[in-house]
Short mmCIF file of C-alpha atoms in Angstrom, two decimals:
data_model
loop_
_atom_site.label_atom_id
_atom_site.label_comp_id
_atom_site.label_asym_id
_atom_site.label_seq_id
_atom_site.Cartn_x
_atom_site.Cartn_y
_atom_site.Cartn_z
CA MET R 14 61.53 -98.77 21.86
CA VAL R 15 63.18 -96.47 24.40
CA TRP R 16 61.41 -93.48 22.84
CA LEU R 17 58.09 -95.18 23.57
CA ALA R 18 58.96 -95.46 27.27
CA ASP R 19 59.89 -91.77 27.38
CA TRP R 20 56.66 -90.54 25.77
CA SER R 21 56.16 -86.91 26.82
CA SER R 22 54.16 -83.81 26.02
CA ILE R 23 56.38 -83.11 22.98
CA HIS R 24 55.39 -86.47 21.50
CA TRP R 25 51.70 -85.74 22.11
CA LEU R 26 52.16 -82.35 20.48
CA ILE R 27 53.77 -83.94 17.41
CA LEU R 28 50.97 -86.52 17.21
CA ALA R 29 48.36 -83.75 17.53
CA PHE R 30 49.89 -81.76 14.67
CA ILE R 31 50.13 -84.87 12.49
CA LEU R 32 46.43 -85.52 13.11
CA LEU R 33 45.52 -81.90 12.38
CA ILE R 34 47.53 -82.01 9.14
CA LEU R 35 45.72 -85.24 8.24
CA GLU R 36 42.44 -83.39 8.73
CA ILE R 37 43.54 -80.87 6.12
CA ILE R 38 44.65 -83.57 3.67
CA VAL R 39 41.78 -86.02 4.30
CA PRO R 40 38.75 -83.85 5.14
CA GLY R 41 36.03 -85.31 7.26
CA ILE R 42 36.20 -83.61 10.69
CA PHE R 43 37.16 -86.91 12.34
CA PHE R 44 40.92 -86.26 12.64
CA LEU R 45 40.19 -82.76 13.94
CA TRP R 46 38.82 -84.06 17.22
CA TRP R 47 41.70 -86.52 17.64
CA GLY R 48 44.15 -83.67 17.02
CA ILE R 49 42.42 -81.45 19.56
CA ALA R 50 42.45 -84.34 22.04
CA GLY R 51 46.20 -84.68 21.38
CA LEU R 52 46.72 -80.99 22.08
CA ILE R 53 44.78 -81.26 25.34
CA VAL R 54 46.75 -84.34 26.43
CA ALA R 55 50.01 -82.57 25.50
CA ALA R 56 49.04 -79.67 27.77
CA ILE R 57 48.02 -81.99 30.61
CA THR R 58 51.20 -84.10 30.36
CA TYR R 59 53.29 -80.91 30.31
CA VAL R 60 51.80 -79.85 33.65
CA PHE R 61 51.35 -83.34 35.16
CA PRO R 62 53.80 -85.95 33.85
CA LEU R 63 51.74 -89.08 33.17
CA SER R 64 52.70 -92.55 32.02
CA LEU R 65 52.08 -93.55 28.42
CA ILE R 66 49.20 -95.82 29.41
CA VAL R 67 47.41 -93.18 31.48
CA SER R 68 47.93 -90.46 28.88
CA SER R 69 46.79 -92.82 26.08
CA ILE R 70 43.60 -93.63 27.98
CA LEU R 71 43.08 -89.92 28.62
CA PHE R 72 43.62 -89.23 24.89
CA ALA R 73 41.08 -91.91 23.90
CA VAL R 74 38.47 -90.65 26.36
CA ILE R 75 38.86 -87.00 25.28
CA ALA R 76 38.80 -87.95 21.58
CA ILE R 77 35.66 -90.07 21.99
CA ILE R 78 33.86 -87.43 24.05
CA ALA R 79 34.78 -84.64 21.61
CA THR R 80 33.68 -86.75 18.63
CA LEU R 81 30.35 -87.67 20.24
CA ILE R 82 29.66 -84.08 21.22
CA TRP R 83 30.38 -82.95 17.64
CA TRP R 84 28.18 -85.64 16.11
CA ARG R 85 25.31 -84.77 18.45
CA TYR R 86 25.69 -81.06 17.70
CA GLN R 87 25.90 -81.67 13.95
CA ALA R 88 22.84 -83.98 13.96
CA ALA R 89 20.80 -81.37 15.83
CA LYS R 90 22.00 -78.62 13.48
CA THR R 91 21.16 -80.70 10.42
CA GLN R 92 17.68 -81.37 11.79
CA ARG R 93 17.15 -77.64 12.53
CA ASP R 94 18.35 -76.70 9.05
CA ARG R 95 16.05 -79.27 7.46
CA VAL R 96 13.06 -77.84 9.31
CA ASN R 97 13.94 -74.14 9.12
CA ASN R 98 15.00 -73.64 5.53
CA GLY R 99 12.69 -74.01 2.59
CA LEU R 100 15.35 -75.52 0.34
CA ASN R 101 13.68 -78.03 -1.98
CA GLN R 102 10.42 -77.54 -0.06
CA ARG R 103 8.66 -75.07 -2.25
CA ASP R 104 5.41 -75.23 -0.30
CA ILE R 105 7.13 -74.15 2.93
CA ALA R 106 9.04 -71.48 1.02
CA MET R 107 5.63 -70.06 0.04
CA LEU R 108 4.82 -68.99 3.61
CA GLY R 109 4.25 -65.24 3.68
CA GLN R 110 4.04 -64.95 -0.12
CA GLN R 111 1.26 -62.88 -1.64
CA GLY R 112 -0.76 -63.75 -4.70
CA ARG R 113 -4.04 -63.21 -6.51
CA ILE R 114 -7.00 -65.63 -6.70
CA THR R 115 -7.54 -66.78 -10.28
CA GLU R 116 -10.49 -69.15 -9.83
CA LEU R 117 -12.79 -70.55 -7.14
CA MET R 118 -13.93 -74.17 -7.14
CA SER R 119 -16.14 -73.80 -4.08
CA GLU R 120 -16.70 -71.14 -1.44
CA ASN R 121 -13.41 -71.72 0.42
CA VAL R 122 -11.27 -73.61 -2.14
CA GLY R 123 -9.68 -72.28 -5.32
CA ARG R 124 -6.47 -71.54 -7.20
CA ALA R 125 -4.24 -68.51 -6.83
CA ALA R 126 -1.32 -67.22 -8.84
CA PHE R 127 1.93 -66.70 -6.96
CA GLY R 128 4.59 -65.37 -9.31
CA ASP R 129 4.67 -67.61 -12.39
CA THR R 130 2.73 -70.57 -10.95
CA THR R 131 -0.66 -71.35 -9.47
CA TRP R 132 -1.41 -73.26 -6.29
CA ARG R 133 -4.48 -74.86 -4.78
CA ILE R 134 -5.64 -72.61 -1.95
CA GLU R 135 -8.06 -72.72 0.91
CA GLY R 136 -9.35 -69.79 2.96
CA GLU R 137 -12.32 -67.87 4.34
CA GLN R 138 -14.55 -65.50 2.33
CA LEU R 139 -12.55 -65.68 -0.90
CA GLN R 140 -13.48 -64.07 -4.22
CA VAL R 141 -11.80 -64.06 -7.63
CA ASN R 142 -9.07 -61.36 -7.94
CA ASP R 143 -8.68 -61.00 -4.16
CA ARG R 144 -5.11 -60.57 -2.94
CA VAL R 145 -4.14 -63.29 -0.47
CA GLU R 146 -1.19 -64.17 1.75
CA VAL R 147 -0.06 -67.71 2.58
CA VAL R 148 -0.30 -68.40 6.32
CA SER R 149 0.27 -72.18 6.41
CA VAL R 150 0.50 -75.32 4.31
CA LYS R 151 -1.68 -78.44 4.46
CA GLY R 152 -0.42 -81.13 2.11
CA ILE R 153 -0.40 -79.56 -1.35
CA THR R 154 -2.90 -76.87 -0.38
CA LEU R 155 -1.84 -73.40 0.73
CA ILE R 156 -3.94 -71.96 3.52
CA VAL R 157 -4.41 -68.25 2.79
CA ARG R 158 -5.99 -65.17 4.27
CA ARG R 159 -7.38 -62.25 2.35
CA ILE R 160 -5.44 -58.99 2.54
#
């Protein structure tokens, strides 16, 4: 137990590298932030010799803060990606696409062909065979404008 009383920056450095190696072996980003916290504490204890208790508390605080910051960043990024990409959201992926009106059901509602499929459309002053561009989506209806 003498080695525990003489805990120094070298020990924090070893712990940090063990945690970073664990991150490689057991992926999940969680050990990464603990390893980075260990590196930071190793640097701090190299400059300012701290007791094991103080450096352990510092390690815990840095690890928790780094983990929370990462989770917040990742949650915001996931939300942005969900909104911004059209993956598995074919209607949103249709924005800006051009097609040709195949039939009109009423003056402003009809169907238009976009590639190999047809969609329900809505727009102003539409006629059969007009070329249209998708400007927005409302439910399963594409809002188009004539081009």
